[in-house]
PDB file of C-alpha atoms in Angstrom:
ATOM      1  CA  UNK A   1      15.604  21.908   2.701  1.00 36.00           C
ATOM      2  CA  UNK A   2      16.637  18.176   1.679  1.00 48.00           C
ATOM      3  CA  UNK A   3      16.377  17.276  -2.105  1.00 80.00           C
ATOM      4  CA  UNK A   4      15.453  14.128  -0.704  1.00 92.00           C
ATOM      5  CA  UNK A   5      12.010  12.338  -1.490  1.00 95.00           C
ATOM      6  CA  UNK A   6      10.888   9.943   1.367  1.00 96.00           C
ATOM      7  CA  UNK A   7       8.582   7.111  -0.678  1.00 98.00           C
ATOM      8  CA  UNK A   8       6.891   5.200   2.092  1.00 98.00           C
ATOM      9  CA  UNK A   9       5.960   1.396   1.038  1.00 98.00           C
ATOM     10  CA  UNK A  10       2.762   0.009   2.864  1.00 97.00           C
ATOM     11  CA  UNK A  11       2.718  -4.183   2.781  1.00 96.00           C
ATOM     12  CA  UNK A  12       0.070  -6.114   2.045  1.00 94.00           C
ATOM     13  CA  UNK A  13      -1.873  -8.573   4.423  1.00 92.00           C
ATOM     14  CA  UNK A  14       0.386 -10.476   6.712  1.00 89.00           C
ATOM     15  CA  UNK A  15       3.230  -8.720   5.179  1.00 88.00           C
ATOM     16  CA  UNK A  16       5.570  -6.758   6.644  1.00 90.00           C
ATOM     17  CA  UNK A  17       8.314  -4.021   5.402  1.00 91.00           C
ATOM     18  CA  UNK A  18      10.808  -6.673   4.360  1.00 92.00           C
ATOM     19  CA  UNK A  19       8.849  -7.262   0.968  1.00 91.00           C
ATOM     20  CA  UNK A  20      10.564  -3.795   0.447  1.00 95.00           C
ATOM     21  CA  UNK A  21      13.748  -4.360   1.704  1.00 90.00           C
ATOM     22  CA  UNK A  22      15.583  -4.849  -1.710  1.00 93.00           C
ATOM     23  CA  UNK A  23      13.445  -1.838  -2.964  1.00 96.00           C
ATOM     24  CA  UNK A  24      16.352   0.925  -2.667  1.00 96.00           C
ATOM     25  CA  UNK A  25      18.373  -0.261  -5.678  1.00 96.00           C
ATOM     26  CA  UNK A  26      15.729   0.121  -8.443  1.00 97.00           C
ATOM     27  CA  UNK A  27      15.485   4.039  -7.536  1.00 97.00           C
ATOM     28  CA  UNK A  28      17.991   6.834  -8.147  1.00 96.00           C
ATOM     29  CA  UNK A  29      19.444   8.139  -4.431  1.00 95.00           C
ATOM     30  CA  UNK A  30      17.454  11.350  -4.060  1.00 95.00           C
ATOM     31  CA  UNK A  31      13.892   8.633  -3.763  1.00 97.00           C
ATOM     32  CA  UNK A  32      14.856   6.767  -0.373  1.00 97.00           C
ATOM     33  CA  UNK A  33      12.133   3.592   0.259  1.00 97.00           C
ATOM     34  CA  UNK A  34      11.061   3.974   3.982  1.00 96.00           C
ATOM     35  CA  UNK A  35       9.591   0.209   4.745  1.00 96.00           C
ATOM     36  CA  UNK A  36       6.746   0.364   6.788  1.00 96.00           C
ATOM     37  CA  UNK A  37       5.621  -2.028   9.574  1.00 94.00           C
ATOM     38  CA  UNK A  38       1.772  -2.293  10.820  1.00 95.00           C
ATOM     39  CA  UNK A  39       1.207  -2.260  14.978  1.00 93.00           C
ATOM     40  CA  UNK A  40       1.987  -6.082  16.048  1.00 90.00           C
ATOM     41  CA  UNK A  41       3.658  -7.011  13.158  1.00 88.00           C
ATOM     42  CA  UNK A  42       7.365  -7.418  11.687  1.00 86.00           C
ATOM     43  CA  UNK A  43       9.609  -5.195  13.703  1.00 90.00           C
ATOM     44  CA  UNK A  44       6.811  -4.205  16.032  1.00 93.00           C
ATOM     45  CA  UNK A  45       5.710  -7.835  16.736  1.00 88.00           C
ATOM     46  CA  UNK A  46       5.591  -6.947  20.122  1.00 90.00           C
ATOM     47  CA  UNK A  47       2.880  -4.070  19.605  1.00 93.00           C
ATOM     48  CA  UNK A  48      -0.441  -4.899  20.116  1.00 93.00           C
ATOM     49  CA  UNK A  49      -2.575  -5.626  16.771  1.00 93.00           C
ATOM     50  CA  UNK A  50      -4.662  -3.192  14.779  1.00 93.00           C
ATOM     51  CA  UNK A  51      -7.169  -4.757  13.143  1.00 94.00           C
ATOM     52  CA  UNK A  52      -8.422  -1.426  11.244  1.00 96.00           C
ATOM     53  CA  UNK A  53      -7.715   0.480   9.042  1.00 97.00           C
ATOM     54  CA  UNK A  54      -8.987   3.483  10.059  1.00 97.00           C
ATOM     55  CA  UNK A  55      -6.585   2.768  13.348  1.00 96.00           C
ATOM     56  CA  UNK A  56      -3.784   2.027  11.641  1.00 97.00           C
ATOM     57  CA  UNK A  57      -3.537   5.274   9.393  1.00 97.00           C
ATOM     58  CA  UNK A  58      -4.595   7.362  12.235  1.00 96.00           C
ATOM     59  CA  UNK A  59      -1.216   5.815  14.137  1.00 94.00           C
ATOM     60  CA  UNK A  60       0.753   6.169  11.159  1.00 95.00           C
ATOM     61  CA  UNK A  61      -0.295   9.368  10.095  1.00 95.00           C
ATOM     62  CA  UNK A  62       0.617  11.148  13.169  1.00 93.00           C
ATOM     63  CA  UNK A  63       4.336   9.245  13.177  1.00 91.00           C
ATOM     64  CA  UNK A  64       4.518  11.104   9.437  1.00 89.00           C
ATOM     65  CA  UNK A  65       3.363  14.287  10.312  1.00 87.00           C
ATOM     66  CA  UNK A  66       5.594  14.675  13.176  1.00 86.00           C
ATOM     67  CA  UNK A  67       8.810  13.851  10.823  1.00 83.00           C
ATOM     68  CA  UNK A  68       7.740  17.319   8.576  1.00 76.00           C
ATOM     69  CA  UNK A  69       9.576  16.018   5.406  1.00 81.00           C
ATOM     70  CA  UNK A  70       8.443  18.381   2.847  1.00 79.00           C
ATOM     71  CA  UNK A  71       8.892  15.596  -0.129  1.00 92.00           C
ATOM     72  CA  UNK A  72       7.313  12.131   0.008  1.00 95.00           C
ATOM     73  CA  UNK A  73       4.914   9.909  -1.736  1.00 97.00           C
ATOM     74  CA  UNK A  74       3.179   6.296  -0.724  1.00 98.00           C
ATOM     75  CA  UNK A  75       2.639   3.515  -2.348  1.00 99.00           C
ATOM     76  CA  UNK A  76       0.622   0.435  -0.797  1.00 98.00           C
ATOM     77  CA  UNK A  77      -0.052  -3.090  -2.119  1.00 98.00           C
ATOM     78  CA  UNK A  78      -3.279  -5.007  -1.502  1.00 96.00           C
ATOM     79  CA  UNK A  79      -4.266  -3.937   2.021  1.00 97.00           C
ATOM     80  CA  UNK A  80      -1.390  -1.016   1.863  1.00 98.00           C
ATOM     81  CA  UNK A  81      -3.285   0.643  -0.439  1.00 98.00           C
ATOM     82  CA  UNK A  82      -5.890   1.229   1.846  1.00 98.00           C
ATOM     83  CA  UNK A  83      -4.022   2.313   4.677  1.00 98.00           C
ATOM     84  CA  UNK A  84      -2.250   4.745   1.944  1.00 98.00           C
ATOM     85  CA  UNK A  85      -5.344   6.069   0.812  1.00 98.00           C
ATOM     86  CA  UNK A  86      -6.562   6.481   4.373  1.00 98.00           C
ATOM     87  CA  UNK A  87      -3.384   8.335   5.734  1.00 98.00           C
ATOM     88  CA  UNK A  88      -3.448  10.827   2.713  1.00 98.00           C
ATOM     89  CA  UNK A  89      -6.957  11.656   4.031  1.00 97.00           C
ATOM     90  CA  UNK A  90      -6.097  12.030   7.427  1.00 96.00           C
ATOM     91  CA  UNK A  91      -2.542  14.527   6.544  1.00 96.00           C
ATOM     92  CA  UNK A  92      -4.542  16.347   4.893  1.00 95.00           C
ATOM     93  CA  UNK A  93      -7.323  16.766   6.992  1.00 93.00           C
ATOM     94  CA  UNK A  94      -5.607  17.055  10.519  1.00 93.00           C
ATOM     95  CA  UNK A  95      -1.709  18.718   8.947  1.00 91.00           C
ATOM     96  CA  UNK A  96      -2.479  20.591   6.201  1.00 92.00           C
ATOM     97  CA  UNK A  97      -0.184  17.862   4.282  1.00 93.00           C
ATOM     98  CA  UNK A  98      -0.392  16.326   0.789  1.00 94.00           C
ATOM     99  CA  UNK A  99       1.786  13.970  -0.993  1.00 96.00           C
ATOM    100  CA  UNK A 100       3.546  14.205  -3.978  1.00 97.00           C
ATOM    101  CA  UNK A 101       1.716  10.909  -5.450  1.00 98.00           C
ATOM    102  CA  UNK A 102      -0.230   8.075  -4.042  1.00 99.00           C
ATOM    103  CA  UNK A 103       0.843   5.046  -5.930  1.00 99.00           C
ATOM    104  CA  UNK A 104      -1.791   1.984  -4.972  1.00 99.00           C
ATOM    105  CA  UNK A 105      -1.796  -1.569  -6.151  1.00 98.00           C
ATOM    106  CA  UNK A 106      -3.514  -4.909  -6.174  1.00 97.00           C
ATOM    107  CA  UNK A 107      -6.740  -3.444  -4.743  1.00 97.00           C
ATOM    108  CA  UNK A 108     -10.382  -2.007  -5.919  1.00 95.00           C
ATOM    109  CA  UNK A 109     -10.684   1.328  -5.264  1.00 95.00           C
ATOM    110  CA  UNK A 110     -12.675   1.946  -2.002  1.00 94.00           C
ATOM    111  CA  UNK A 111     -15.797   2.733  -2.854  1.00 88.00           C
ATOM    112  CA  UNK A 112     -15.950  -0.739  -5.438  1.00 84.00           C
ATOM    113  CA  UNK A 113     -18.041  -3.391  -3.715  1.00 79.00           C
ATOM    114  CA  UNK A 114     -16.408  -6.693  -2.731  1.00 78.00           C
ATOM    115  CA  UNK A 115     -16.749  -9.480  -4.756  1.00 72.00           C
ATOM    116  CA  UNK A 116     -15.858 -12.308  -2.528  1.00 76.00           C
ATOM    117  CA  UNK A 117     -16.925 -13.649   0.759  1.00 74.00           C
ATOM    118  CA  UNK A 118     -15.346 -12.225   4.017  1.00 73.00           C
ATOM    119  CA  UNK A 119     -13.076 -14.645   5.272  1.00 76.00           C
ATOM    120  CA  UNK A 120     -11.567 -13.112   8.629  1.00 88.00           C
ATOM    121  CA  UNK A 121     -14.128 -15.042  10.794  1.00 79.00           C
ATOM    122  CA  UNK A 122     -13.912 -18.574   9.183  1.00 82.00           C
ATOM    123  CA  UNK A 123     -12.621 -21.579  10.648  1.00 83.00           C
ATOM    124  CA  UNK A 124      -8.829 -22.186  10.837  1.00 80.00           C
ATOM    125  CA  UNK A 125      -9.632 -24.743   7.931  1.00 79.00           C
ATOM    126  CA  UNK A 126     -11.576 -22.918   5.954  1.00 87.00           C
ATOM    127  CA  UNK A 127      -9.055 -19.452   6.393  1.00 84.00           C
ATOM    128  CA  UNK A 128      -6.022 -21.728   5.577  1.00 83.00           C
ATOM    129  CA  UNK A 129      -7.664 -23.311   2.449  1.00 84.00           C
ATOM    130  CA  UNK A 130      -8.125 -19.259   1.305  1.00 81.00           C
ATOM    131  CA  UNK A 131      -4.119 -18.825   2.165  1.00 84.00           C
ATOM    132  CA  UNK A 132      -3.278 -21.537   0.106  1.00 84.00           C
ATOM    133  CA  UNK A 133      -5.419 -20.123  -3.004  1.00 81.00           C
ATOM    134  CA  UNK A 134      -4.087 -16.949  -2.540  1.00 77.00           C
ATOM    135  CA  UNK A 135      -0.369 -18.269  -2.798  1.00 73.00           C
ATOM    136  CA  UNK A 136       0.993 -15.639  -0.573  1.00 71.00           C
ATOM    137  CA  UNK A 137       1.693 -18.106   2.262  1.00 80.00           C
ATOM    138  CA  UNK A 138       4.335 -20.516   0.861  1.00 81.00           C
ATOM    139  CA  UNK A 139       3.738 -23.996   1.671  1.00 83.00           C
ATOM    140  CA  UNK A 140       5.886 -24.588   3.848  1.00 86.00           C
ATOM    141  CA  UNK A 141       5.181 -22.263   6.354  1.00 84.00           C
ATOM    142  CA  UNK A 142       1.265 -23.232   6.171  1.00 86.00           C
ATOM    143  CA  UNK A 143       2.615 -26.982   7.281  1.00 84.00           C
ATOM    144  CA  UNK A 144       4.264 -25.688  10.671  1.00 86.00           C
ATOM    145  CA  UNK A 145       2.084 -25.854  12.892  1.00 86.00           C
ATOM    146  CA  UNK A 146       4.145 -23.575  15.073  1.00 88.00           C
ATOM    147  CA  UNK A 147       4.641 -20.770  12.918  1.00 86.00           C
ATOM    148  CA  UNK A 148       1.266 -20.967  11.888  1.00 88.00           C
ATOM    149  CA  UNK A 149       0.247 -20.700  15.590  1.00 89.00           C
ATOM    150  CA  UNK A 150       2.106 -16.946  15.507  1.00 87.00           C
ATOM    151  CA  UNK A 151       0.988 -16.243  11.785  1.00 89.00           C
ATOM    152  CA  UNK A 152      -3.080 -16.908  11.955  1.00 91.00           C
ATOM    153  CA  UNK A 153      -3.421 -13.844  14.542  1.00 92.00           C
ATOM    154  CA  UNK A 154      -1.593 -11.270  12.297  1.00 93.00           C
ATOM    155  CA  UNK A 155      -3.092 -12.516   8.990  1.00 92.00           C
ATOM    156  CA  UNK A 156      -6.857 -12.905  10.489  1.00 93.00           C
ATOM    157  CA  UNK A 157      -6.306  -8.893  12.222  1.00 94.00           C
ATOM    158  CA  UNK A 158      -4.940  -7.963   8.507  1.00 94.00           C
ATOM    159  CA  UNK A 159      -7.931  -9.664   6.741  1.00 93.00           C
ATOM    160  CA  UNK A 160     -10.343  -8.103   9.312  1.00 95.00           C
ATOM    161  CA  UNK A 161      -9.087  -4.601   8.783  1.00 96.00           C
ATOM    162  CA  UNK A 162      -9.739  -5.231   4.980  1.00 94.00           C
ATOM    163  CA  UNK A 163     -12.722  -6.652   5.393  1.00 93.00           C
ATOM    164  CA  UNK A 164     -14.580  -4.460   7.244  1.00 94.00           C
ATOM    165  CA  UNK A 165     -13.236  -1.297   5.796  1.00 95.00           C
ATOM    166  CA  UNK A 166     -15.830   1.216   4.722  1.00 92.00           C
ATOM    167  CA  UNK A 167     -14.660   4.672   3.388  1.00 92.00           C
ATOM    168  CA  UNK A 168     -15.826   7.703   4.527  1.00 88.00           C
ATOM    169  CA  UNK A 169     -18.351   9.730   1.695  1.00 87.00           C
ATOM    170  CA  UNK A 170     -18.019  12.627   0.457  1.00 85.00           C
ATOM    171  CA  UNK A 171     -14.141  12.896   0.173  1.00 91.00           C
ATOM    172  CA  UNK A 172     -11.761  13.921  -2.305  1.00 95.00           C
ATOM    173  CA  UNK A 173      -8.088  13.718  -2.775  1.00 97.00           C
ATOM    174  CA  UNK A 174      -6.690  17.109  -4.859  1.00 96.00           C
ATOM    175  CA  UNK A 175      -3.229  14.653  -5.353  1.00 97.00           C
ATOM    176  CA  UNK A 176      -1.978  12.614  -8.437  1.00 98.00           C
ATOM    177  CA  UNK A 177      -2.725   8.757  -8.053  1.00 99.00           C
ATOM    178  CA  UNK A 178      -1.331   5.757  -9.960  1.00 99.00           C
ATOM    179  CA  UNK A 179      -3.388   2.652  -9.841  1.00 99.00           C
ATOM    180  CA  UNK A 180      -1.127  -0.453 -10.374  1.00 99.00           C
ATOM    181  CA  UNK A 181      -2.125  -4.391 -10.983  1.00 98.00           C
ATOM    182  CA  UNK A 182      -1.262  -7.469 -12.583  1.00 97.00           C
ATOM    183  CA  UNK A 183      -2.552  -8.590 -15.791  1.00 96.00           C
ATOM    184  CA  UNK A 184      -3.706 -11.647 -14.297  1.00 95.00           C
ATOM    185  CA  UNK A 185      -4.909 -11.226 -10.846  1.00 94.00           C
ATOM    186  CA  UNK A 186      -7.947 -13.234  -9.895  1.00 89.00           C
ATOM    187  CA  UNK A 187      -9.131 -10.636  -6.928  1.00 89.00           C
ATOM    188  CA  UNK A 188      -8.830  -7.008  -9.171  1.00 93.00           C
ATOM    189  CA  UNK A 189      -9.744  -6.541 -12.686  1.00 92.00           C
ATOM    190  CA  UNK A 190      -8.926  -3.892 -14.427  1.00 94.00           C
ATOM    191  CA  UNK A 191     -12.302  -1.624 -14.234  1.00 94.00           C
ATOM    192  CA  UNK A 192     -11.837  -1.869 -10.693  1.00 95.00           C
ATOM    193  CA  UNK A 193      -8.156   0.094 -10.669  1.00 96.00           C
ATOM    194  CA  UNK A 194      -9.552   2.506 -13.181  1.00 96.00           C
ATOM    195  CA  UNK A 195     -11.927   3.540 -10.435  1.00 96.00           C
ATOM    196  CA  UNK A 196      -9.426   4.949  -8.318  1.00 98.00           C
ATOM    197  CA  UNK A 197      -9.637   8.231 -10.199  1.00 97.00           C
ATOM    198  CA  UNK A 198     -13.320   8.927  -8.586  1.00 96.00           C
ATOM    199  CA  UNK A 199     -11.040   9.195  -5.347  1.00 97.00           C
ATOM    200  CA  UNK A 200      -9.053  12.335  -6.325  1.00 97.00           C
ATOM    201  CA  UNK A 201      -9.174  15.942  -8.365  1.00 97.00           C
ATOM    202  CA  UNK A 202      -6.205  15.269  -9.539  1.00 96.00           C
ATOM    203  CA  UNK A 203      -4.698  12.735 -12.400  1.00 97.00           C
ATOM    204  CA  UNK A 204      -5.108   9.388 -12.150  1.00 98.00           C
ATOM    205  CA  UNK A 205      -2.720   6.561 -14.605  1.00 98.00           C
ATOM    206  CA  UNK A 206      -3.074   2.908 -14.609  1.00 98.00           C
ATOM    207  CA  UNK A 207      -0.930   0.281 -15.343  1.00 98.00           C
ATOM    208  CA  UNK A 208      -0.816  -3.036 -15.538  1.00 98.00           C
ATOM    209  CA  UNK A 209       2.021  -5.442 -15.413  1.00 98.00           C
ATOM    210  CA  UNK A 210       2.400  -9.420 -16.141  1.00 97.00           C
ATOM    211  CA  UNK A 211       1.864 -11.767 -13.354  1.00 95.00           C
ATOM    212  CA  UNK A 212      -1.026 -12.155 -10.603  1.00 93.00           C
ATOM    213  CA  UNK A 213      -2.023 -10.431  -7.436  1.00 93.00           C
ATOM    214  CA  UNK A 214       1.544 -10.498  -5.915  1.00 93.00           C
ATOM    215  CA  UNK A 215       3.054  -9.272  -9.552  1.00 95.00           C
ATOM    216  CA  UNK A 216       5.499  -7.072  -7.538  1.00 94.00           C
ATOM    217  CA  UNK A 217       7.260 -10.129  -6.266  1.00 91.00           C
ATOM    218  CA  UNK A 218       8.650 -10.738  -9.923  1.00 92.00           C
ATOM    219  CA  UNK A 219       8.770  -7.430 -11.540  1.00 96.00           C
ATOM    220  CA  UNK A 220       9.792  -5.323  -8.692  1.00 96.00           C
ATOM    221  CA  UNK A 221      12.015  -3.661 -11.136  1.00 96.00           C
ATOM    222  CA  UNK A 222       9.471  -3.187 -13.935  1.00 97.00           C
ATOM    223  CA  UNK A 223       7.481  -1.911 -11.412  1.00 98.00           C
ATOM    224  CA  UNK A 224       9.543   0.474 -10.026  1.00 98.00           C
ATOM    225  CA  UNK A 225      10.873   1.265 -13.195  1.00 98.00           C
ATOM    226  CA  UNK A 226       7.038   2.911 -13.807  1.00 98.00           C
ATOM    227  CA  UNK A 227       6.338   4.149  -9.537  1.00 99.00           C
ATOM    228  CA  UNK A 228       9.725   6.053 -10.516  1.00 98.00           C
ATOM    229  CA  UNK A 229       8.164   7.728 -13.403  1.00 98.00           C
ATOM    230  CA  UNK A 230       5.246   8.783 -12.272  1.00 98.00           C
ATOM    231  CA  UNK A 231       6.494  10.281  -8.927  1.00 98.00           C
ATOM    232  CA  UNK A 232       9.019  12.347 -10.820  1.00 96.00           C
ATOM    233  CA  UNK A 233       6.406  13.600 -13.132  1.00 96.00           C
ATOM    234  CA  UNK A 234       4.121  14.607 -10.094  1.00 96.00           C
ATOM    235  CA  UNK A 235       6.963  15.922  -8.471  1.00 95.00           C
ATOM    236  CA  UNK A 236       7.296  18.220 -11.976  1.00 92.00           C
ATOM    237  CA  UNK A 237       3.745  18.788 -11.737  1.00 89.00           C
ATOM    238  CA  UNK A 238       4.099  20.915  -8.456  1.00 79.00           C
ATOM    239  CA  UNK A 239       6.605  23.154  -8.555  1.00 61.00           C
ATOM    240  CA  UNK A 240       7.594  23.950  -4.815  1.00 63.00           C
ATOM    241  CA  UNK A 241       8.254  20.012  -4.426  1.00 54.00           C
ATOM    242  CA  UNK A 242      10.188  19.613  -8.021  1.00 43.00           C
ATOM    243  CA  UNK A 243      13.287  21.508  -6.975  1.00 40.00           C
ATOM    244  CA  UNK A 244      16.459  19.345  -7.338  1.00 35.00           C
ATOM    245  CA  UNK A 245      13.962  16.942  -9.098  1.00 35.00           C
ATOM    246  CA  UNK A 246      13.779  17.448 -12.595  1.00 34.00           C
ATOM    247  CA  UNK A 247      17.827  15.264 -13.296  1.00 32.00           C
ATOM    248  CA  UNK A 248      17.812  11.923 -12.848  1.00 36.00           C
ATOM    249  CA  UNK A 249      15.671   8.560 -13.021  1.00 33.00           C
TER     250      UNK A 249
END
C-alpha cells in the first residue's frame, strides 16, 4: 500500500486548481496536493456548469471513490469548503470512506445563517460592484469586457451554488476537522469557524491567520505550515492510516 497521502485542494468561487498550483513545495513528499477543478471551469472549461453543490460533490465524490487511495484528506476555501464538507458526507455514506482530516477555510460552518444578501441573481452592475468589494477579481480583468463576458457565467454558477446551499439535518461527521480564517475577513468571524465542530464527532481546531478572506494568497506557507500539522496529527490519531507517517513535516 502507498505511504503516500493524496490532500485534495477545493478552490473558491470562480477559482480554479491553479490557486494550488505552487502548493507542492510547502509539504514534505509523502503529502502530494491534487488541484481540483469544478465542472465548466479551469481545465474542464469545456464541461457544462454545476451550479450546486450538492451536484458538484456528488460528481466529485464518485471520481474519488473510484481512485481507492487509502490515505487522503481535503481542504476547501470559501465555496471549497462546502463542496469538501459535502463530499465527506457523500464517501461516507455511499463508500464506506472517511478522510484522514477535513481542513475548511474562509467559510461559516453550514448550518450558520447568512449574513449578507444573495447576490447570484443581481444585475451585471450590481454583481460586478460585489466583485470589486470582494477583491478577488483583480481590476484589470473586471475592465475587459471580453474576459468578463467568459468570467460572469462561471462566477454567477459559483455564487449560485453557495447561495442556495442548504445542508442536509441530522448529519454527523466521526472525522477530525480544522476550521481556518483570516484575522480580518469581513464575510467570517471567528464564532462562525468555531461552529464547524457541531458538524463532526470528532476534534475540531481553529486557527486564524493575518490577512482577509483570501489570507491564503499571502501566507500560503504559514498556512500550510499549520494544514501540515494537523493532517499528520490526524493521521497519528488513526492508526491503520499513520503507517510511514509518524517521520517527517
Amino acid at each position: 500500500m502507498s505511504a503516500e497521502t493524496l490532500l485534495y485542494c477545493m478552490p473558491y468561487a470562480g477559482g480554479s486548481g491553479r490557486v494550488f498550483s505552487a502548493w507542492q513545495r510547502f509539504f514534505h513528499p509523502d503529502i502530494k496536493i491534487v488541484s481540483v477543478d469544478y465542472p465548466g471551469r479551469g481545465t474542464r472549461m469545456r464541461e457544462p456548469l454545476l451550479d450546486s453543490i450538492a451536484r458538484i460533490a456528488d460528481e466529485f465524490a464518485e471520481t474519488m471513490a473510484s481512485r481507492r487511495h487509502a490515505r487522503y484528506a481535503l481542504f476547501g476555501h470559501s465555496m471549497g469548503s462546502l463542496v469538501a464538507f459535502e463530499v465527506c458526507h457523500r464517501l461516507a455514506l455511499r463508500h464506506g470512506s472517511r478522510p484522514a482530516l477535513l481542513a475548511v477555510s474562509g467559510h461559516r460552518a453550514p448550518d450558520a445563517p447568512r449574513q449578507t444578501p444573495a447576490m447570484h441573481d443581481t444585475s451585471d452592475a450590481v454583481f460586478i460592484a460585489h466583485l470589486r468589494e470582494l477583491g478577488a477579481t483583480p481590476p484589470e480583468v473586471i475592465a475587459e469586457n471580453d474576459l468578463m463576458d467568459l468570467l460572469l457565467p462561471i462566477l454567477r454558477a459559483d455564487f449560485r451554488a453557495c447561495e442556495t446551499y442548504a445542508p442536509a439535518p441530522g448529519r454527523m461527521l466521526s472525522i477530525p476537522i480544522a476550521a481556518y480564517g483570516g484575522l480580518n475577513d469581513a464575510e467570517v468571524d471567528a464564532a462562525e469557524l468555531r461552529a464547524w465542530r457541531k458538524e463532526t464527532t470528532g476534534p475540531c481546531v481553529n486557527r486564524l491567520f493575518p490577512g482577509d478572506h483570501f489570507y491564503l494568497r499571502d501566507h500560503a506557507a504559514t498556512l500550510a505550515a499549520a494544514l501540515q500539522h494537523d493532517l499528520r496529527a490526524a493521521l497519528a490519531a488513526t492508526p491503520d492510516l499513520a503507517t510511514s507517517h509518524a517521520a517527517g513535516s
